[in-house]
Short mmCIF file of C-alpha atoms in Angstrom, two decimals:
data_model
loop_
_atom_site.label_atom_id
_atom_site.label_comp_id
_atom_site.label_asym_id
_atom_site.label_seq_id
_atom_site.Cartn_x
_atom_site.Cartn_y
_atom_site.Cartn_z
CA VAL A 1 -38.32 38.21 51.48
CA THR A 2 -37.66 34.03 49.70
CA MET A 3 -39.64 32.32 47.74
CA ASP A 4 -40.22 28.53 47.55
CA LEU A 5 -42.40 25.79 45.43
CA VAL A 6 -43.82 23.88 48.67
CA SER A 7 -45.62 21.34 48.37
CA SER A 8 -48.92 21.30 50.71
CA HIS A 9 -48.04 18.55 52.70
CA HIS A 10 -44.64 20.96 54.25
CA ILE A 11 -47.69 24.29 55.34
CA ASP A 12 -49.47 22.59 58.78
CA LYS A 13 -52.02 24.46 61.17
CA ASN A 14 -50.12 26.53 63.47
CA ASP A 15 -47.72 27.89 59.53
CA TRP A 16 -50.83 29.30 58.30
CA PRO A 17 -50.92 32.50 57.66
CA THR A 18 -53.97 34.94 58.60
CA SER A 19 -55.14 35.91 55.10
CA ALA A 20 -55.60 40.52 54.97
CA SER A 21 -57.63 39.59 52.07
CA GLU A 22 -60.89 41.20 52.85
CA LEU A 23 -63.49 38.36 53.13
CA GLN A 24 -62.08 36.57 55.43
CA SER A 25 -64.23 32.35 54.65
CA PRO A 26 -63.80 29.83 56.67
CA THR A 27 -62.57 28.56 52.63
CA TYR A 28 -59.74 30.13 52.62
CA ALA A 29 -58.73 28.33 55.74
CA HIS A 30 -55.77 25.54 56.20
CA GLU A 31 -59.48 23.04 56.93
CA TRP A 32 -60.55 23.93 54.08
CA PHE A 33 -57.73 23.51 51.70
CA SER A 34 -56.83 20.32 53.57
CA ALA A 35 -59.87 18.73 53.43
CA CYS A 36 -59.17 19.23 49.56
CA ILE A 37 -56.14 17.79 48.88
CA LYS A 38 -57.59 14.84 50.59
CA ALA A 39 -61.39 14.52 48.66
CA PHE A 40 -60.16 15.34 44.68
CA ARG A 41 -56.00 14.50 45.63
CA ASP A 42 -56.63 11.73 43.10
CA ASP A 43 -57.92 14.10 40.11
CA ILE A 44 -55.15 16.79 40.39
CA ALA A 45 -51.46 17.66 41.48
CA ILE A 46 -50.98 19.68 43.86
CA ASN A 47 -48.29 22.56 43.74
CA PHE A 48 -49.35 25.62 46.50
CA LEU A 49 -46.42 27.81 46.09
CA ALA A 50 -45.67 29.93 49.48
CA THR A 51 -43.76 32.74 50.34
CA THR A 52 -41.18 32.67 53.40
CA LYS A 53 -39.39 35.72 55.57
CA HIS A 54 -37.34 34.96 58.49
CA ASP A 55 -38.74 31.09 58.31
CA HIS A 56 -42.42 31.74 58.93
CA VAL A 57 -44.53 31.40 56.02
CA ASN A 58 -46.97 34.33 55.02
CA ALA A 59 -48.62 34.06 51.95
CA ILE A 60 -49.59 30.41 49.90
CA ALA A 61 -51.28 30.22 46.76
CA PRO A 62 -53.71 27.01 46.98
CA LEU A 63 -53.41 25.43 42.99
CA TYR A 64 -53.13 22.44 41.65
CA ALA A 65 -52.76 21.33 37.94
CA ILE A 66 -55.02 20.76 35.94
CA THR A 67 -54.65 19.60 32.33
CA LYS A 68 -57.40 20.92 29.44
CA LYS A 69 -56.90 20.08 25.89
CA GLY A 70 -53.63 19.47 26.50
CA ILE A 71 -52.84 22.00 28.16
CA ILE A 72 -51.83 22.64 31.59
CA TRP A 73 -53.61 24.94 33.03
CA TYR A 74 -52.88 26.04 37.35
CA GLU A 75 -56.16 26.78 39.54
CA ILE A 76 -57.23 27.68 42.80
CA ILE A 77 -57.98 24.39 44.51
CA GLY A 78 -61.67 23.78 44.96
CA VAL A 79 -63.07 26.37 43.42
CA SER A 80 -64.81 24.83 40.38
CA LYS A 81 -65.47 21.66 42.13
CA LEU A 82 -67.35 23.25 44.60
CA ASN A 83 -68.13 26.79 44.02
CA GLU A 84 -67.61 28.42 46.34
CA PRO A 85 -65.20 31.75 47.27
CA GLY A 86 -61.75 30.30 46.82
CA GLY A 87 -58.14 33.01 46.49
CA LEU A 88 -54.43 33.63 47.39
CA ILE A 89 -53.70 34.02 50.71
CA TYR A 90 -51.14 36.89 52.11
CA ALA A 91 -50.43 38.79 54.97
CA ASP A 92 -49.74 41.93 53.89
CA LYS A 93 -49.26 43.11 50.36
CA GLU A 94 -44.79 42.47 49.88
CA SER A 95 -45.89 38.48 50.22
CA LEU A 96 -48.12 39.33 47.67
CA ILE A 97 -46.39 41.19 44.80
CA GLN A 98 -44.09 37.91 45.90
CA LEU A 99 -46.65 34.86 45.48
CA CYS A 100 -48.12 36.83 42.23
CA LYS A 101 -44.64 36.81 40.89
CA SER A 102 -43.91 33.54 41.84
CA ILE A 103 -47.91 32.30 39.82
CA ILE A 104 -46.24 34.12 36.65
CA LYS A 105 -42.53 33.15 36.80
CA LYS A 106 -44.15 29.77 36.14
CA GLY A 107 -45.50 30.95 32.87
CA ARG A 108 -48.94 28.75 32.71
CA PRO A 109 -52.00 29.76 31.52
CA THR A 110 -53.62 30.36 35.06
CA HIS A 111 -57.49 30.55 36.75
CA LEU A 112 -57.96 32.49 39.69
CA GLY A 113 -61.68 32.94 40.90
CA ARG A 114 -64.23 33.78 42.87
CA LEU A 115 -61.56 36.64 44.25
CA PRO A 116 -63.72 38.75 46.26
CA ALA A 117 -64.11 42.36 43.70
CA GLY A 118 -62.71 44.51 46.03
CA ASP A 119 -59.09 42.12 47.05
CA LEU A 120 -56.12 43.64 46.86
CA SER A 121 -54.80 40.80 44.95
CA ILE A 122 -56.30 41.42 41.97
CA GLU A 123 -55.40 44.49 41.33
CA VAL A 124 -51.92 43.39 42.01
CA PHE A 125 -51.94 40.87 39.94
CA GLU A 126 -53.33 41.89 37.25
CA LYS A 127 -50.55 44.68 37.08
CA LEU A 128 -47.55 41.94 37.87
CA ALA A 129 -49.23 39.88 34.80
CA ALA A 130 -49.46 42.83 33.13
CA LYS A 131 -46.87 42.40 30.76
CA HIS A 132 -46.14 38.72 30.39
CA GLY A 133 -49.68 37.45 29.28
CA ILE A 134 -53.21 38.89 28.77
CA ILE A 135 -55.66 38.94 31.78
CA PHE A 136 -59.10 38.75 31.61
CA LYS A 137 -61.22 40.03 34.85
CA ILE A 138 -65.33 38.39 34.43
CA PRO A 139 -66.99 38.99 37.03
CA ASN A 140 -68.20 36.53 38.98
CA THR A 141 -71.99 35.22 40.92
CA GLY A 142 -72.08 36.56 44.15
CA SER A 143 -73.01 35.28 47.36
CA PRO A 144 -75.39 36.88 49.57
CA PHE A 145 -75.44 37.15 53.26
CA ILE A 146 -77.40 39.45 56.02
CA GLU A 147 -75.10 41.49 58.28
CA ILE A 148 -76.79 41.19 62.10
CA ASN A 149 -76.11 45.10 63.59
CA SER A 150 -79.77 45.20 64.83
CA SER A 151 -82.24 42.94 66.63
CA TRP A 152 -83.85 40.01 65.00
CA ASP A 153 -87.44 42.39 66.30
CA ASP A 154 -85.42 45.34 63.53
CA TYR A 155 -84.69 43.17 61.78
CA LEU A 156 -88.64 41.51 61.48
CA LEU A 157 -89.18 44.30 60.29
CA LYS A 158 -87.87 44.98 57.38
CA LEU A 159 -88.94 40.97 56.35
CA PRO A 160 -92.16 42.15 54.06
CA SER A 161 -96.23 41.13 56.87
CA ARG A 162 -97.26 38.00 53.89
CA ARG A 163 -93.74 36.52 54.33
CA LYS A 164 -94.00 36.35 58.38
CA GLN A 165 -97.25 35.63 58.28
CA ASP A 166 -96.46 32.47 55.67
CA PHE A 167 -93.81 31.05 58.34
CA ARG A 168 -96.53 31.18 61.06
CA ARG A 169 -98.61 29.78 58.69
CA ALA A 170 -96.60 26.68 57.65
CA ARG A 171 -95.51 26.17 61.65
CA ARG A 172 -99.23 26.27 63.20
CA ARG A 173 -99.76 23.88 59.82
CA LEU A 174 -96.19 21.56 60.67
CA SER A 175 -97.19 21.11 64.69
CA ASP A 176 -100.42 19.97 63.66
CA GLN A 177 -98.47 16.33 62.70
CA GLY A 178 -96.45 16.54 66.05
CA GLU A 179 -94.17 18.33 68.45
CA VAL A 180 -92.13 20.70 66.55
CA TYR A 181 -88.36 22.49 66.95
CA VAL A 182 -85.16 23.22 66.48
CA ASP A 183 -81.76 22.31 68.11
CA PHE A 184 -78.74 22.84 66.92
CA TYR A 185 -75.32 20.43 67.52
CA TYR A 186 -71.81 21.31 67.98
CA PRO A 187 -70.99 17.46 67.27
CA ASP A 188 -67.41 15.61 68.85
CA GLN A 189 -65.91 13.45 66.93
CA THR A 190 -67.83 10.61 68.60
CA ASP A 191 -71.01 11.61 67.59
CA LEU A 192 -70.07 12.79 64.17
CA ASN A 193 -71.01 10.55 61.88
CA ARG A 194 -74.11 9.94 63.28
CA LEU A 195 -75.75 12.97 62.60
CA LEU A 196 -73.61 13.74 59.39
CA ASP A 197 -75.42 10.62 58.12
CA LYS A 198 -78.24 12.05 58.84
CA ALA A 199 -77.98 15.38 57.48
CA PHE A 200 -76.62 14.38 54.47
CA GLY A 201 -79.78 11.69 53.93
CA ILE A 202 -82.44 14.58 54.33
CA GLU A 203 -80.26 16.81 51.53
CA GLN A 204 -80.43 13.58 49.33
CA ALA A 205 -84.16 13.32 49.88
CA ASN A 206 -85.81 15.42 47.17
CA TRP A 207 -84.51 16.96 44.07
CA LYS A 208 -81.14 16.87 44.86
CA GLY A 209 -81.41 13.32 44.76
CA ARG A 210 -83.09 13.03 41.45
CA ASN A 211 -80.50 15.04 39.86
CA ASN A 212 -77.83 13.39 40.91
CA SER A 213 -76.21 16.54 43.39
CA ALA A 214 -77.01 15.68 46.45
CA ILE A 215 -73.59 14.30 48.68
CA ASN A 216 -74.33 10.94 48.35
CA CYS A 217 -74.89 11.06 44.62
CA ARG A 218 -71.07 12.11 44.42
CA PRO A 219 -68.47 10.47 45.99
CA ASP A 220 -65.45 13.16 45.83
CA LEU A 221 -68.16 16.32 47.85
CA LYS A 222 -68.93 12.88 50.19
CA ARG A 223 -65.16 12.94 51.14
CA PHE A 224 -64.83 17.05 51.34
CA PHE A 225 -68.04 17.75 52.85
CA THR A 226 -67.18 14.23 56.00
CA ILE A 227 -62.72 15.33 55.46
CA TYR A 228 -64.34 18.95 56.24
CA CYS A 229 -66.47 18.56 59.23
CA ARG A 230 -64.55 16.20 60.92
CA TYR A 231 -61.76 18.54 61.16
CA LEU A 232 -64.10 21.29 61.92
CA SER A 233 -65.62 19.03 64.49
CA GLN A 234 -62.05 18.46 66.64
CA THR A 235 -62.22 22.08 66.89
CA ARG A 236 -66.42 22.46 67.54
CA LYS A 237 -66.66 25.11 64.70
CA LEU A 238 -69.14 22.27 63.15
CA VAL A 239 -72.56 23.78 63.45
CA ILE A 240 -75.56 21.54 62.44
CA SER A 241 -78.87 22.86 62.63
CA ALA A 242 -82.02 20.93 62.09
CA LEU A 243 -85.69 21.11 62.23
CA LEU A 244 -87.15 18.47 64.04
CA LEU A 245 -90.98 16.32 64.03
CA ASN A 246 -91.59 14.54 66.67
CA GLY A 247 -87.67 13.40 67.16
CA ALA A 248 -86.52 13.24 63.42
CA MET A 249 -85.38 15.84 61.48
CA ILE A 250 -87.24 16.80 58.08
CA ALA A 251 -84.39 20.18 56.98
CA VAL A 252 -80.55 20.89 58.12
CA GLN A 253 -78.60 23.43 57.62
CA LEU A 254 -75.56 22.66 57.50
CA MET A 255 -72.50 25.24 58.79
CA VAL A 256 -68.99 26.56 60.13
CA GLN A 257 -68.83 29.31 62.65
CA HIS A 258 -66.55 31.13 61.80
CA SER A 259 -65.56 35.08 62.29
CA ASN A 260 -68.00 35.56 64.71
CA ARG A 261 -70.05 34.27 62.05
CA TRP A 262 -72.18 31.78 60.46
CA TRP A 263 -71.51 30.16 57.10
CA VAL A 264 -74.18 27.88 55.59
CA LEU A 265 -72.60 25.46 53.73
CA LYS A 266 -75.14 23.49 52.67
CA ILE A 267 -79.02 22.73 53.70
CA GLY A 268 -81.90 20.39 52.62
CA TYR A 269 -85.31 19.02 53.68
CA ASP A 270 -87.61 16.46 53.07
CA GLU A 271 -89.55 16.32 50.49
CA ARG A 272 -92.12 14.33 52.40
CA TRP A 273 -93.12 17.86 54.04
CA ALA A 274 -92.31 19.99 51.57
CA LYS A 275 -96.01 21.24 51.95
CA TYR A 276 -94.66 22.78 55.30
CA SER A 277 -91.96 24.09 53.68
CA PRO A 278 -89.94 22.62 56.01
CA GLY A 279 -86.45 23.94 54.79
CA ILE A 280 -88.18 28.27 54.65
CA GLN A 281 -88.54 27.26 58.65
CA LEU A 282 -84.93 26.11 59.44
CA MET A 283 -83.91 29.49 57.49
CA PHE A 284 -86.00 31.55 60.01
CA GLU A 285 -85.28 29.87 62.52
CA THR A 286 -81.61 29.77 61.72
CA ILE A 287 -80.87 33.62 61.59
CA LYS A 288 -82.87 34.30 64.48
CA GLU A 289 -80.51 32.61 66.20
CA ALA A 290 -77.44 34.19 64.60
CA PHE A 291 -79.41 37.88 66.34
CA ASN A 292 -79.64 36.44 69.00
CA ARG A 293 -75.96 35.13 69.55
CA LYS A 294 -74.96 38.58 68.60
CA LEU A 295 -72.86 37.21 65.44
CA ASP A 296 -71.59 39.45 62.98
CA ALA A 297 -73.78 37.95 59.49
CA PHE A 298 -75.04 35.90 58.84
CA GLU A 299 -73.63 34.18 55.35
CA LEU A 300 -75.04 31.92 52.39
CA LEU A 301 -72.14 31.07 50.67
CA GLY A 302 -73.05 29.56 47.71
CA THR A 303 -74.72 31.50 45.07
CA GLU A 304 -77.56 34.53 44.50
CA GLU A 305 -80.53 32.32 44.21
CA GLN A 306 -84.37 34.07 43.81
CA TRP A 307 -85.15 32.40 46.98
CA ILE A 308 -82.73 34.43 49.16
CA ASN A 309 -85.14 37.89 48.29
CA ILE A 310 -87.61 36.22 51.17
CA TRP A 311 -84.25 37.87 53.36
CA PRO A 312 -83.36 41.43 53.76
CA HIS A 313 -79.64 40.80 52.79
CA LYS A 314 -76.31 42.36 51.19
CA THR A 315 -74.58 39.86 48.53
CA HIS A 316 -70.60 40.01 48.28
CA GLN A 317 -70.14 40.63 45.06
CA PHE A 318 -66.63 38.23 43.21
CA THR A 319 -64.62 38.89 40.35
CA SER A 320 -62.57 35.86 38.58
CA ILE A 321 -58.77 36.33 36.58
CA VAL A 322 -58.24 34.13 33.74
CA TYR A 323 -54.75 34.43 33.02
CA PHE A 324 -53.08 33.77 28.99
CA PRO A 325 -48.97 34.11 29.06
CA PHE A 326 -47.02 35.26 26.15
CA ASN A 327 -45.78 31.74 25.76
CA LEU A 328 -47.27 28.48 23.13
CA ARG A 329 -48.87 27.27 25.71
CA GLY A 330 -50.99 30.76 26.64
CA VAL A 331 -51.62 31.03 23.11
CA GLY A 332 -53.02 27.90 21.93
CA ALA A 333 -54.89 28.01 25.87
CA LEU A 334 -56.26 31.12 24.51
CA ILE A 335 -57.40 30.12 21.13
CA GLU A 336 -58.80 26.71 22.25
CA GLU A 337 -61.13 28.90 24.71
CA ALA A 338 -61.57 31.64 22.63
CA GLY A 339 -64.80 29.60 21.14
CA SER A 340 -66.21 27.97 24.17
CA LYS A 341 -68.19 29.14 26.96
CA TYR A 342 -65.44 29.20 29.28
CA LEU A 343 -64.63 33.28 29.73
CA SER A 344 -68.01 33.72 30.26
CA PRO A 345 -69.33 32.43 32.35
CA LEU A 346 -66.00 30.82 33.70
CA MET A 347 -67.13 27.74 35.35
CA SER A 348 -70.59 26.04 35.48
CA ASN A 349 -70.98 24.16 38.85
CA PRO A 350 -74.75 22.03 39.35
CA PHE A 351 -73.17 22.29 42.85
CA ILE A 352 -75.02 25.42 43.92
CA LYS A 353 -77.88 25.94 47.10
CA LYS A 354 -81.60 26.37 45.47
CA ASN A 355 -84.92 26.91 47.11
CA PRO A 356 -84.40 25.00 50.52
CA VAL A 357 -88.07 24.09 50.75
#
């Protein structure tokens, strides 16, 4: 096994390894990091580390350098901006060990997260770094998911009767306003821009637009989601579910189809119809469709929010690692961060999914 510092531009999709991480998330795939690079490259210096064996890449640390208080840190690209799971990509333990050694050898303060709480990378990095610096393991926010291991009818039995009654009542009231139906789109390049414009507009048509956290309000986020969705549409992995009233979209979900699961990227609704709970209606129908298609799970990504408790679910737990090496840079970074809120929690991020009314 050899270790090389490689430019991100030299790792193409065909060379990207399938990760052995327990969380087979699309946020570990080539398309995700390629979109991050193109969307955020103006703000960051990218330094992917990769292990190669017989000229095959078998582990990648998708790092970028960020300067905080005059000190250069390494972080996983995209995690702090998007607040989604992210970590080291490795095909086996041997390659992971070599990758972690290389990160430690750089001698930079390093933040790795959100790592799956039981991921091998936490154990390996912690063990290897213990002699070279100070390590903090900090619980991060979890992401909910619905495991699909029954029929939709059986799953419905777990829902409180009041919730089912609320859904039926909201649907009846909305139907009084016109024709209501749900559609699922797998856009190709010809209709992608049209559908994204509609979806981004709906995502903005509520509190997200007012507090400027919507995709349309953040040029960097809009670049990322436009580029990422373009990649996904090339292989028909992008799924857009929409609740329509008289043919007009009033609620929307952007999803990735990956590892026989639907992963929810963004949700939104037009608050002009808020009293009919269009976001809840669409979520109900989308989860039902995931059951009918016999997917393995419905992944909500983001973080655990109170509205998600409507649906019985499980939660992926995550951990963040902060590493301060035993050198001037590490000590300086530790002193700078010791009195801040950086270590607990590590980051605050405004781009988490909230109530899809």
